[in-house]
Coordinates of C-alpha atoms and ligand atoms in Angstrom, one line a residue:
M1424 CA 176.4 108.9 52.0
Q1425 CA 176.5 111.4 54.7
R1426 CA 177.0 111.0 58.5
M1427 CA 174.0 112.5 60.2
T1428 CA 171.4 112.2 63.0
G1429 CA 167.9 111.0 62.3
G1430 CA 166.7 114.6 63.0
Q1431 CA 169.1 115.9 60.4
A1432 CA 168.1 113.2 58.0
V1433 CA 164.4 114.3 58.3
A1434 CA 165.4 117.9 57.6
A1435 CA 167.4 116.9 54.6
A1436 CA 164.6 114.8 53.2
L1437 CA 162.0 117.5 53.8
K1438 CA 164.0 119.8 51.6
V1439 CA 164.3 117.2 48.9
E1440 CA 160.5 116.9 48.9
G1441 CA 160.0 120.7 48.9
I1442 CA 158.5 120.8 52.4
D1443 CA 159.3 124.1 54.0
H1444 CA 156.8 124.5 56.9
V1445 CA 156.9 122.7 60.1
F1446 CA 154.1 123.1 62.7
G1447 CA 154.6 121.7 66.2
I1448 CA 155.5 121.9 69.8
V1449 CA 158.9 121.0 71.3
G1450 CA 159.3 118.4 74.1
T1451 CA 162.1 116.2 75.3
H1452 CA 160.8 113.5 72.9
D1453 CA 161.0 115.6 69.6
C1454 CA 163.8 118.1 70.3
P1455 CA 166.2 116.2 68.0
L1456 CA 163.7 116.7 65.2
F1457 CA 163.6 120.4 65.9
D1458 CA 167.3 120.4 66.2
G1459 CA 167.6 119.1 62.7
V1460 CA 165.8 122.2 61.3
V1461 CA 167.1 124.8 63.7
N1462 CA 168.7 127.7 61.9
D1463 CA 167.8 126.3 58.5
P1464 CA 166.5 129.3 56.5
A1465 CA 164.8 127.0 54.1
I1466 CA 162.3 125.7 56.7
R1467 CA 159.9 127.9 58.6
V1468 CA 159.2 126.5 62.0
V1469 CA 155.8 127.5 63.5
T1470 CA 155.4 127.0 67.2
V1471 CA 151.7 126.4 67.9
R1472 CA 149.9 126.5 71.2
H1473 CA 148.2 123.1 71.1
E1474 CA 149.0 120.1 68.8
Q1475 CA 145.5 120.1 67.5
G1476 CA 146.4 123.5 66.1
A1477 CA 149.5 122.1 64.4
A1478 CA 147.5 119.5 62.5
L1479 CA 144.7 121.8 61.6
M1480 CA 147.2 124.4 60.3
A1481 CA 148.9 121.7 58.2
G1482 CA 145.5 120.7 56.9
G1483 CA 144.5 124.3 56.1
Y1484 CA 147.9 124.8 54.4
A1485 CA 147.3 121.8 52.2
R1486 CA 143.7 122.7 51.3
A1487 CA 144.6 126.2 50.4
S1488 CA 147.6 125.4 48.3
G1489 CA 147.9 121.6 47.5
R1490 CA 151.3 121.7 49.1
I1491 CA 152.4 119.5 52.0
A1492 CA 153.5 120.7 55.4
A1493 CA 155.1 118.8 58.3
C1494 CA 154.1 118.5 62.0
F1495 CA 156.5 117.6 64.8
V1496 CA 154.7 116.3 68.0
V1497 CA 155.8 114.5 71.1
P1498 CA 154.4 111.0 71.7
G1499 CA 151.4 110.2 73.8
P1500 CA 149.5 113.4 74.5
G1501 CA 151.2 115.3 71.6
L1502 CA 150.0 112.7 69.2
T1503 CA 146.5 112.3 70.7
N1504 CA 146.1 116.1 70.8
A1505 CA 147.0 116.2 67.1
L1506 CA 144.6 113.4 66.1
T1507 CA 141.6 115.6 65.7
G1508 CA 143.4 117.7 63.1
I1509 CA 144.8 114.6 61.4
G1510 CA 141.3 113.1 61.4
M1511 CA 140.0 116.2 59.7
A1512 CA 142.6 115.9 57.0
Y1513 CA 141.9 112.3 56.5
S1514 CA 138.3 113.0 56.0
E1515 CA 138.8 115.9 53.7
S1516 CA 141.6 114.2 51.7
A1517 CA 144.3 116.7 52.6
P1518 CA 148.0 115.5 52.8
M1519 CA 150.4 116.3 55.7
L1520 CA 153.5 114.6 57.0
V1521 CA 153.3 114.1 60.8
F1522 CA 156.4 113.1 62.7
G1523 CA 155.8 111.7 66.2
G1524 CA 158.5 111.4 68.8
Q1525 CA 158.7 108.1 70.7
N1526 CA 160.7 106.6 73.6
T1527 CA 163.8 104.7 72.6
L1528 CA 163.5 101.5 70.7
A1529 CA 164.5 99.4 73.8
Q1530 CA 161.7 101.1 75.8
L1531 CA 158.9 100.2 73.5
E1532 CA 157.1 97.8 75.8
R1533 CA 153.5 98.0 76.9
E1534 CA 152.8 99.2 80.5
A1535 CA 156.5 99.9 81.1
G1536 CA 155.6 103.3 82.5
H1537 CA 157.9 105.4 80.4
F1538 CA 157.2 109.1 79.8
H1539 CA 154.4 109.8 77.2
E1540 CA 153.9 106.0 76.8
L1541 CA 151.1 105.2 74.4
A1542 CA 150.8 101.7 73.2
N1543 CA 150.1 101.0 69.5
S1544 CA 150.7 104.7 68.5
V1545 CA 151.5 103.7 64.9
G1546 CA 148.1 101.9 64.8
I1547 CA 146.3 104.8 66.5
A1548 CA 147.7 107.3 64.0
G1549 CA 147.2 104.8 61.2
S1550 CA 143.5 104.9 61.7
V1551 CA 143.5 108.5 60.4
C1552 CA 146.4 108.3 58.0
G1553 CA 146.9 106.7 54.6
Y1554 CA 150.4 105.7 55.6
S1555 CA 151.8 105.1 59.1
T1556 CA 155.1 103.5 60.2
R1557 CA 157.9 103.6 62.7
V1558 CA 161.6 104.2 61.6
S1559 CA 164.2 102.1 63.4
T1560 CA 167.4 103.6 62.0
P1561 CA 168.3 107.1 60.6
G1562 CA 169.5 105.4 57.4
D1563 CA 165.9 104.5 56.6
V1564 CA 164.6 108.1 56.9
P1565 CA 164.9 109.1 53.2
K1566 CA 163.2 105.9 52.1
V1567 CA 160.3 106.1 54.5
I1568 CA 159.7 109.8 53.7
R1569 CA 159.7 108.9 50.0
Q1570 CA 157.1 106.1 50.6
A1571 CA 154.9 108.6 52.5
M1572 CA 155.3 111.1 49.7
R1573 CA 154.3 108.5 47.1
A1574 CA 151.3 107.5 49.2
M1575 CA 150.2 111.2 49.3
R1576 CA 151.1 112.3 45.8
C1577 CA 150.2 109.2 43.7
Q1578 CA 147.0 108.2 45.4
R1579 CA 144.1 109.9 47.2
P1580 CA 145.9 112.5 49.3
R1581 CA 145.8 111.7 53.0
P1582 CA 148.0 112.4 56.1
S1583 CA 151.0 110.3 56.8
Y1584 CA 152.5 109.4 60.2
I1585 CA 156.2 108.6 60.7
E1586 CA 157.3 107.7 64.2
M1587 CA 160.8 108.4 65.3
P1588 CA 162.1 106.8 68.5
L1589 CA 164.4 109.1 70.5
D1590 CA 167.5 107.1 69.7
V1591 CA 166.6 107.2 66.0
Q1592 CA 166.2 110.9 66.1
S1593 CA 169.5 111.6 67.8
G1594 CA 171.5 108.6 66.7
E1595 CA 174.0 109.0 63.9
A1596 CA 174.2 106.8 60.8
D1597 CA 175.4 107.0 57.2
V1598 CA 172.4 108.3 55.3
A1599 CA 172.1 108.4 51.5
P1600 CA 169.7 111.2 50.5
L1601 CA 167.4 110.3 47.6
P1602 CA 167.1 112.6 44.5
P1603 CA 164.0 114.6 44.0
E1604 CA 161.2 112.7 42.2
Q1605 CA 158.4 113.8 39.9
Y1606 CA 155.3 112.1 41.4
S1607 CA 152.6 111.1 39.0
R1608 CA 149.1 109.7 39.3
P1609 CA 147.4 107.1 37.1
G1610 CA 145.8 108.5 34.0
G1611 CA 142.9 106.0 34.0
D1612 CA 142.3 102.7 32.0
P1613 CA 142.0 103.6 28.3
S1614 CA 139.2 101.2 27.6
S1615 CA 137.2 102.6 30.5
I1616 CA 137.8 106.1 29.3
A1617 CA 136.6 105.1 25.8
R1618 CA 133.4 103.6 27.2
A1619 CA 132.9 106.6 29.4
A1620 CA 133.3 108.9 26.3
E1621 CA 130.6 106.8 24.5
A1622 CA 128.3 107.0 27.5
L1623 CA 128.7 110.8 27.7
K1624 CA 128.1 111.2 24.0
S1625 CA 125.0 109.1 24.1
A1626 CA 123.5 111.1 27.0
K1627 CA 121.1 113.8 26.0
R1628 CA 120.9 115.6 29.4
P1629 CA 124.1 115.0 31.3
F1630 CA 125.3 117.0 34.3
I1631 CA 128.5 117.0 36.2
F1632 CA 128.9 116.6 40.0
A1633 CA 132.3 118.0 41.0
G1634 CA 134.0 117.3 44.4
G1635 CA 137.1 118.2 46.2
G1636 CA 139.1 115.8 44.0
V1637 CA 138.9 118.3 41.2
E1638 CA 140.8 120.9 43.1
S1639 CA 143.3 118.3 44.4
A1640 CA 144.1 117.2 40.9
E1641 CA 144.2 120.8 39.6
A1642 CA 141.5 119.9 37.2
T1643 CA 139.4 123.0 37.2
R1644 CA 140.3 123.9 33.6
P1645 CA 139.7 120.4 32.2
L1646 CA 136.4 120.3 34.1
A1647 CA 135.2 123.6 32.6
R1648 CA 136.3 122.5 29.1
L1649 CA 134.5 119.1 29.3
A1650 CA 131.4 120.8 30.7
E1651 CA 131.4 123.2 27.7
L1652 CA 131.9 120.4 25.2
L1653 CA 129.0 118.4 26.7
G1654 CA 126.8 121.3 27.4
A1655 CA 126.6 119.9 30.9
P1656 CA 125.7 122.0 33.9
V1657 CA 128.0 121.6 36.9
V1658 CA 126.9 121.1 40.5
T1659 CA 129.6 121.0 43.2
S1660 CA 129.9 119.2 46.5
V1661 CA 130.7 121.2 49.7
F1662 CA 134.3 120.2 49.2
G1663 CA 134.2 121.1 45.5
R1664 CA 133.3 124.8 45.8
G1665 CA 135.7 126.6 43.5
A1666 CA 136.0 123.6 41.2
I1667 CA 134.2 125.8 38.7
S1668 CA 133.8 129.6 39.1
D1669 CA 130.3 130.7 40.0
R1670 CA 130.7 133.1 37.1
H1671 CA 130.9 130.3 34.6
P1672 CA 127.6 130.1 32.7
L1673 CA 127.3 126.3 33.4
A1674 CA 127.9 126.6 37.2
L1675 CA 124.9 125.8 39.4
G1676 CA 126.7 126.1 42.7
D1677 CA 126.7 123.9 45.7
G1678 CA 124.5 120.8 45.5
W1679 CA 123.2 120.6 49.1
G1680 CA 120.5 118.0 48.7
R1681 CA 118.3 119.2 51.5
F1682 CA 116.2 121.9 49.9
N1683 CA 115.0 120.2 46.8
L1684 CA 116.6 123.0 44.9
Y1685 CA 118.0 120.6 42.4
D1686 CA 114.8 118.5 41.8
E1687 CA 114.3 120.1 38.4
L1688 CA 117.8 119.2 37.3
L1689 CA 117.7 115.7 38.8
T1690 CA 114.4 114.7 37.4
Q1691 CA 115.4 115.7 33.9
A1692 CA 119.0 114.6 33.7
D1693 CA 119.8 111.2 32.1
L1694 CA 123.4 110.8 33.2
A1695 CA 125.6 112.1 36.0
L1696 CA 129.4 112.4 35.6
V1697 CA 130.8 112.4 39.1
V1698 CA 134.3 113.6 39.4
G1699 CA 136.5 113.6 42.6
S1700 CA 133.6 113.1 45.0
R1701 CA 132.6 110.3 47.4
I1702 CA 129.0 111.6 47.0
D1703 CA 129.1 112.4 50.6
V1704 CA 125.9 111.5 52.5
V1705 CA 126.6 114.1 55.2
S1706 CA 127.8 117.2 53.5
D1707 CA 125.8 116.7 50.3
W1708 CA 122.7 115.5 52.2
N1709 CA 122.4 112.4 50.2
L1710 CA 121.9 114.3 46.9
G1711 CA 123.5 111.3 45.2
A1712 CA 120.5 109.1 46.0
R1713 CA 118.6 111.1 43.5
F1714 CA 121.1 111.1 40.7
P1715 CA 119.9 109.4 37.5
Q1716 CA 120.5 105.7 37.0
R1717 CA 123.3 106.2 34.5
I1718 CA 126.5 107.3 36.3
V1719 CA 130.0 107.7 35.1
Q1720 CA 132.4 108.1 38.1
V1721 CA 136.0 109.3 38.0
D1722 CA 138.1 109.1 41.2
I1723 CA 141.7 108.5 42.3
D1724 CA 140.4 106.2 45.0
P1725 CA 139.2 102.8 43.8
L1726 CA 137.2 102.3 46.9
V1727 CA 135.1 105.5 46.2
V1728 CA 134.1 104.4 42.7
G1729 CA 130.7 102.7 42.9
Q1730 CA 130.6 103.0 46.7
R1731 CA 127.4 105.0 47.0
R1732 CA 125.8 104.4 43.7
A1733 CA 126.4 101.6 41.1
V1734 CA 128.2 103.0 38.1
E1735 CA 127.8 102.4 34.4
V1736 CA 131.5 103.2 33.9
G1737 CA 134.0 103.7 36.7
I1738 CA 137.5 105.2 36.1
V1739 CA 140.2 105.1 38.7
G1740 CA 142.6 108.0 37.9
D1741 CA 143.7 111.5 38.2
A1742 CA 140.8 113.9 37.5
A1743 CA 142.8 116.3 35.3
S1744 CA 144.2 113.6 33.1
V1745 CA 141.0 111.6 32.8
L1746 CA 138.9 114.7 32.0
D1747 CA 141.5 115.8 29.4
S1748 CA 141.3 112.3 27.8
L1749 CA 137.5 112.4 27.8
A1750 CA 137.5 115.8 26.2
A1751 CA 139.9 114.7 23.5
Q1752 CA 137.6 111.7 22.6
I1753 CA 134.4 113.7 22.8
G1754 CA 136.0 116.7 21.3
G1755 CA 136.0 118.0 17.8
G1756 CA 136.1 121.5 19.4
K1757 CA 132.3 121.8 19.0
E1758 CA 130.5 122.8 22.1
R1759 CA 127.0 121.5 22.7
A1760 CA 124.4 124.0 23.8
C1761 CA 123.4 123.4 27.4
W1762 CA 120.1 121.5 27.7
F1763 CA 119.3 123.2 31.1
D1764 CA 118.4 126.8 31.6
A1765 CA 121.2 127.5 34.1
E1766 CA 120.7 131.2 34.3
S1767 CA 117.0 131.0 35.2
F1768 CA 117.8 128.2 37.7
R1769 CA 120.4 130.4 39.4
R1770 CA 117.9 133.3 39.7
R1771 CA 115.2 131.1 41.2
K1772 CA 117.7 129.4 43.5
H1773 CA 118.9 132.8 44.8
A1774 CA 115.3 133.9 45.5
Q1775 CA 114.6 130.6 47.3
L1776 CA 117.8 131.0 49.4
A1777 CA 116.9 134.7 50.2
E1778 CA 113.6 133.5 51.6
R1779 CA 115.1 130.7 53.5
A1780 CA 118.3 132.3 54.8
G1781 CA 117.6 136.1 54.4
P1782 CA 119.8 137.7 57.1
V1783 CA 122.6 135.2 56.5
L1784 CA 122.5 135.7 52.8
T1785 CA 122.7 139.5 53.2
L1786 CA 125.7 139.1 55.5
V1787 CA 127.5 136.7 53.2
E1788 CA 126.9 138.9 50.2
D1789 CA 128.3 141.9 52.1
L1790 CA 131.4 139.9 52.9
R1791 CA 131.8 138.8 49.3
A1792 CA 131.5 142.4 48.1
A1793 CA 134.0 143.7 50.6
L1794 CA 136.9 141.4 49.7
P1795 CA 138.8 140.4 46.5
D1796 CA 137.9 137.3 44.5
D1797 CA 141.0 135.4 45.7
T1798 CA 140.1 135.8 49.4
I1799 CA 140.2 132.4 51.2
F1800 CA 137.3 131.9 53.5
V1801 CA 137.7 129.2 56.2
D1802 CA 134.5 128.0 57.9
D1803 CA 133.7 126.6 61.3
L1804 CA 130.5 124.7 62.3
T1805 CA 128.5 127.8 63.0
L1806 CA 125.4 129.3 61.5
V1807 CA 127.1 131.4 58.9
G1808 CA 129.7 128.7 58.3
Y1809 CA 127.1 126.1 57.6
W1810 CA 125.5 128.4 55.1
M1811 CA 128.7 129.5 53.4
P1812 CA 129.0 126.8 50.7
L1813 CA 125.4 127.4 49.6
L1814 CA 125.5 131.2 49.8
L1815 CA 129.0 132.4 49.0
Q1816 CA 129.8 133.0 45.3
T1817 CA 133.1 131.3 44.8
Y1818 CA 135.3 132.3 41.9
Q1819 CA 138.6 130.5 42.4
P1820 CA 139.7 127.0 43.4
R1821 CA 140.7 126.5 47.1
T1822 CA 139.1 129.7 48.3
L1823 CA 136.2 128.2 50.4
I1824 CA 137.5 125.7 53.0
H1825 CA 134.7 124.0 54.9
P1826 CA 135.2 121.4 57.7
G1827 CA 132.4 119.3 56.4
T1828 CA 132.1 115.7 57.3
Y1829 CA 134.5 115.0 60.2
G1830 CA 133.3 118.4 61.4
T1831 CA 135.4 119.5 64.4
L1832 CA 134.5 122.7 66.2
G1833 CA 137.6 125.0 66.4
Y1834 CA 138.6 124.2 62.9
S1835 CA 138.5 127.7 61.3
L1836 CA 141.2 129.8 63.1
P1837 CA 144.1 127.3 62.9
A1838 CA 143.1 126.2 59.4
A1839 CA 143.0 129.8 58.3
I1840 CA 146.5 130.4 59.8
G1841 CA 147.8 127.4 57.8
A1842 CA 146.0 128.8 54.7
K1843 CA 147.6 132.2 55.2
L1844 CA 151.1 130.8 55.6
A1845 CA 150.6 128.8 52.4
C1846 CA 149.1 131.7 50.4
P1847 CA 150.6 134.9 51.9
K1848 CA 149.4 137.1 49.1
Q1849 CA 145.7 136.1 49.4
P1850 CA 143.4 137.7 52.1
V1851 CA 142.2 135.1 54.6
V1852 CA 139.1 135.2 56.7
S1853 CA 138.1 132.7 59.4
I1854 CA 134.5 132.3 60.3
S1855 CA 133.7 131.0 63.8
G1856 CA 130.9 130.9 66.3
D1857 CA 131.5 131.8 69.9
G1858 CA 131.5 128.2 70.8
G1859 CA 133.9 127.0 68.2
F1860 CA 136.2 129.9 68.6
L1861 CA 137.0 129.0 72.2
F1862 CA 138.2 125.5 71.2
T1863 CA 141.3 126.9 69.5
M1864 CA 141.4 130.7 70.1
Q1865 CA 144.8 130.4 71.7
E1866 CA 146.2 130.1 68.2
L1867 CA 145.7 133.9 68.0
A1868 CA 149.1 133.9 69.8
T1869 CA 150.6 131.8 66.9
A1870 CA 149.1 134.2 64.3
R1871 CA 150.6 137.1 66.2
A1872 CA 154.0 135.5 66.6
Q1873 CA 154.0 134.8 62.8
N1874 CA 153.0 138.3 62.1
L1875 CA 150.1 137.3 59.9
D1876 CA 147.5 139.4 58.2
L1877 CA 144.3 137.6 59.1
I1878 CA 140.7 138.5 59.9
A1879 CA 138.9 136.3 62.5
L1880 CA 135.2 136.8 62.5
V1881 CA 133.3 135.5 65.6
F1882 CA 129.6 135.3 65.4
N1883 CA 128.3 135.4 68.9
D1884 CA 125.0 134.2 70.1
N1885 CA 126.3 133.1 73.6
A1886 CA 125.3 129.6 72.7
F1887 CA 126.0 126.4 70.9
G1888 CA 123.3 127.8 68.8
A1889 CA 122.9 125.1 66.2
I1890 CA 122.5 122.4 68.9
R1891 CA 120.1 124.6 70.9
K1892 CA 118.0 124.9 67.8
Y1893 CA 118.3 121.1 67.3
Q1894 CA 117.1 120.6 70.9
D1895 CA 114.1 122.9 70.1
R1896 CA 113.1 120.7 67.3
V1897 CA 114.0 117.2 68.4
F1898 CA 113.8 117.5 72.2
N1899 CA 110.7 119.8 72.4
G1900 CA 112.8 122.7 73.6
R1901 CA 114.5 120.8 76.4
H1902 CA 117.7 122.7 76.4
I1903 CA 120.8 121.2 77.9
G1904 CA 124.4 122.3 77.7
A1905 CA 123.8 124.7 75.0
E1906 CA 123.9 128.1 76.8
L1907 CA 127.4 129.6 77.0
T1908 CA 129.1 132.0 79.4
N1909 CA 131.6 133.8 77.2
P1910 CA 134.5 136.1 77.8
D1911 CA 134.5 139.6 76.4
F1912 CA 135.8 138.8 72.9
V1913 CA 137.1 142.3 72.2
K1914 CA 139.1 142.3 75.5
L1915 CA 140.2 138.7 74.7
G1916 CA 141.6 139.8 71.3
E1917 CA 143.3 142.8 72.8
A1918 CA 145.0 140.7 75.4
F1919 CA 146.5 138.7 72.5
G1920 CA 147.6 142.0 70.9
V1921 CA 145.0 141.6 68.2
K1922 CA 143.1 144.6 66.7
S1923 CA 139.7 143.9 68.0
L1924 CA 136.2 145.3 67.6
R1925 CA 132.5 144.5 67.9
V1926 CA 130.2 145.4 65.0
E1927 CA 126.6 144.9 64.2
P1928 CA 125.7 142.4 61.4
K1929 CA 124.8 145.3 59.0
D1930 CA 128.3 146.7 59.4
V1931 CA 130.3 143.5 58.8
G1932 CA 131.0 144.3 55.1
S1933 CA 132.5 147.7 55.9
A1934 CA 134.4 146.5 58.9
V1935 CA 136.0 143.7 57.0
R1936 CA 136.9 146.0 54.1
R1937 CA 138.6 148.4 56.5
A1938 CA 140.4 145.6 58.3
H1939 CA 141.6 144.2 54.9
E1940 CA 142.8 147.6 53.8
A1941 CA 144.6 148.3 57.1
G1942 CA 146.2 144.9 57.2
G1943 CA 147.3 143.1 60.3
L1944 CA 145.6 140.7 62.6
W1945 CA 141.9 141.3 63.4
L1946 CA 139.3 139.9 65.6
I1947 CA 135.8 141.1 64.7
E1948 CA 133.0 140.0 67.0
V1949 CA 129.5 140.1 65.5
P1950 CA 126.5 139.6 67.9
F1951 CA 124.3 137.5 65.6
A1952 CA 121.3 135.6 66.6
P1953 CA 118.7 135.9 63.8
E1954 CA 115.3 134.4 64.3
G1955 CA 113.3 132.6 61.7
P1956 CA 114.1 130.0 59.0
A1957 CA 117.8 131.0 58.7
T1958 CA 118.4 129.4 62.0
M1959 CA 117.4 126.1 60.5
V1960 CA 120.9 125.4 59.2
P1961 CA 121.0 123.3 56.1
W1962 CA 121.2 120.0 58.0
M1963 CA 118.5 120.7 60.6
P1964 CA 115.7 118.0 60.6
Ligands
TPP986 C1 134.6 118.6 68.6 C2 133.2 118.9 68.5 N1 132.4 118.8 69.6 C3 131.0 119.0 69.5 C4 130.5 119.3 68.3 C5 129.0 119.5 68.2 N2 128.6 120.8 67.8 C6 128.3 121.1 66.5 S1 127.8 122.6 66.2 C7 127.9 123.0 67.8 C8 127.6 124.4 68.3 C9 128.6 125.4 67.8 O1 128.4 126.6 68.5 P1 129.0 127.9 67.9 O2 130.4 127.7 67.5 O3 128.8 129.0 68.9 O4 128.2 128.2 66.6 P2 126.6 128.4 66.6 O5 125.9 127.1 66.4 O6 126.1 129.1 67.8 O7 126.4 129.3 65.4 C10 128.3 121.9 68.6 C11 128.5 121.9 70.0 C12 131.3 119.3 67.2 N3 130.9 119.6 65.9 N4 132.6 119.1 67.3
MG987 MG1 127.2 130.3 69.1

C-alpha cells in the first residue's frame, strides 16, 4: 500500500504496464494527471496541438509497433476533439489508453453548467472503445487500468477510455499497485482446429486471405509457414499489407476487389482460409462476396467469425497460435506445390495496374526504390494514398499504415508522428493531399518540438480532388465545395521551422532519398494532378 494521488496512481500503473508515451493537452481538468508523470524520466510526454492529433498519434504508435500509448485529455471538448482519432483506432483495431478528465464527482449532474460539462461522456467514449469506465477513487486505479489492459491484450485490440473526476485525480488514498502480468490470448478450440486442419487438407486449391489481425498477433511467420505447407497463395486486405512480404513467392498482394484482378484466383479456388480480417466491404471492395463457398475463418473476435460469409469452420483465437496449431496438424514438414501460378499472376497484375494507374505507379515505385525496406509509410485519403496498398511493394509487417474504413482526412501526419516515436530507428513518411494536410498540419509543431526525423509529402491539386472526380462522375460535373484556396506549402513549412521544398512528381524519388540521408523534418510539396484513369481512385464508381 502506498499513499498517493489518483494522478500518481495512474503514472505508477502505466509503468507497471510498460506504457511510456503520453500524448495530450493540459487543462485545469487533467493537470493532476500530468502532474503524476511530471519529471518522470520513464514517461515521455508529448504535447500535441489538438486532441485529435493525440489520439491519431497513439493510433499510429500502436499500428507501427503493437505497443500501447496513453492520451490525457480534458473533458467535454478535449474528449470530443479526440473522438475522431479514437474512432479511427476502434475501426482499425488499434489499442490505446485514453484518460479523460472530469468535473468532481459531486458535480456530475446533467445541465448543471459546470466547465467542460458533457453528459454521458463514458457512453460517448464507449461507442468508440472496447472498454469505457469512470474511476471513483484513486484506490481503484490499478484495477481499472488492469481491466483495460486485459480488454486490449486478451481480445481484439481496441481503445480504452478511463474517466478520472478531478477529485479522484488529485485526492489521496492508499493504493496497492498490481504486479506486472503476462497477457495471453485464447489459442482456439482444439476440436475446431482439428476440423479446420481436415478441411484444409481436403482442399485442392486453397488460398489465404490475411488481414490486420495477422500483424496484431505477430503471426507473419506462422502465416508464411502454413501457406508454404498448403501451397496456398496469400492475398492481403488493405490492413493486412505486410502480413506477408511481397518478396515471398506465394504473395499476391492487396486484394482490392474492384478491378477483377483476382477473378482468375477466385473462380478456381475451392477454399478460403480467412485470418484476422472482417472481410471488409469498404476497404476490400466486397472481395469476400466472391470467395468460394468453403471458408475457414480464424479471428480473435467472435463477432467477426461468420459475419460476412457463412463459414465451414470458425475458430475464435489468436492468429499466431491457431496458425501454428494448424501447421502442426497438417505438417509433416512436406510443402505442397502451389496450385496457382503466382509469378505469372504478379506480372499480369503489374501490367494491368500500370495501365490503370500509370503516373501513380511510377511515383510509388520511385518512392519505394528511394527508401529502405523498413520505411513506414502512413497514408491519408488522397489519390496516392488510396493507391498505396495496391501499388506499394511491402516487405515487413506494420510498414504500410492506411486509414481505411473509418477514413478521416488528416490522419497521416499525426499517425506518422506516433509511428516515428514508436519506431525511432525506422524512416517514416506521411502521404497527404492538400486537403487532408490542412486538417492536422499544426502537428508539424509537435514533430518539431519532439525533434523527429520525418518526411511529410503533400500532393497538391488545389482541390478535394477525389470528391471533385466523384462529382464529375456521379453529379455530371456539377462541382461544389471541391476547389481549394491553399496556403503556400513551402512557406507554411518554413514558418514551422521545417525544411521545405516543392518538387515535380518525377523528382519525388531523389528528393525523398536526399531528405532521408540528410535527416530532420521535411515537408515536400508535389504539385500532382494527373489526368486519365489513375484519377479514378480504386473506390470510384
Ligand atoms: C473527416 C473527413 N471529412 C471529409 C471526408 C471526405 N473526403 C474524402 S477524400 C476527400 C478529398 C481529399 O482531398 P485531398 O486531401 O486534397 O486529396 P485529393 O483527393 O485531392 O488527392 C474528402 C473531402 C473525409 N474522408 N473525412
Ligand atoms: Mg487535393
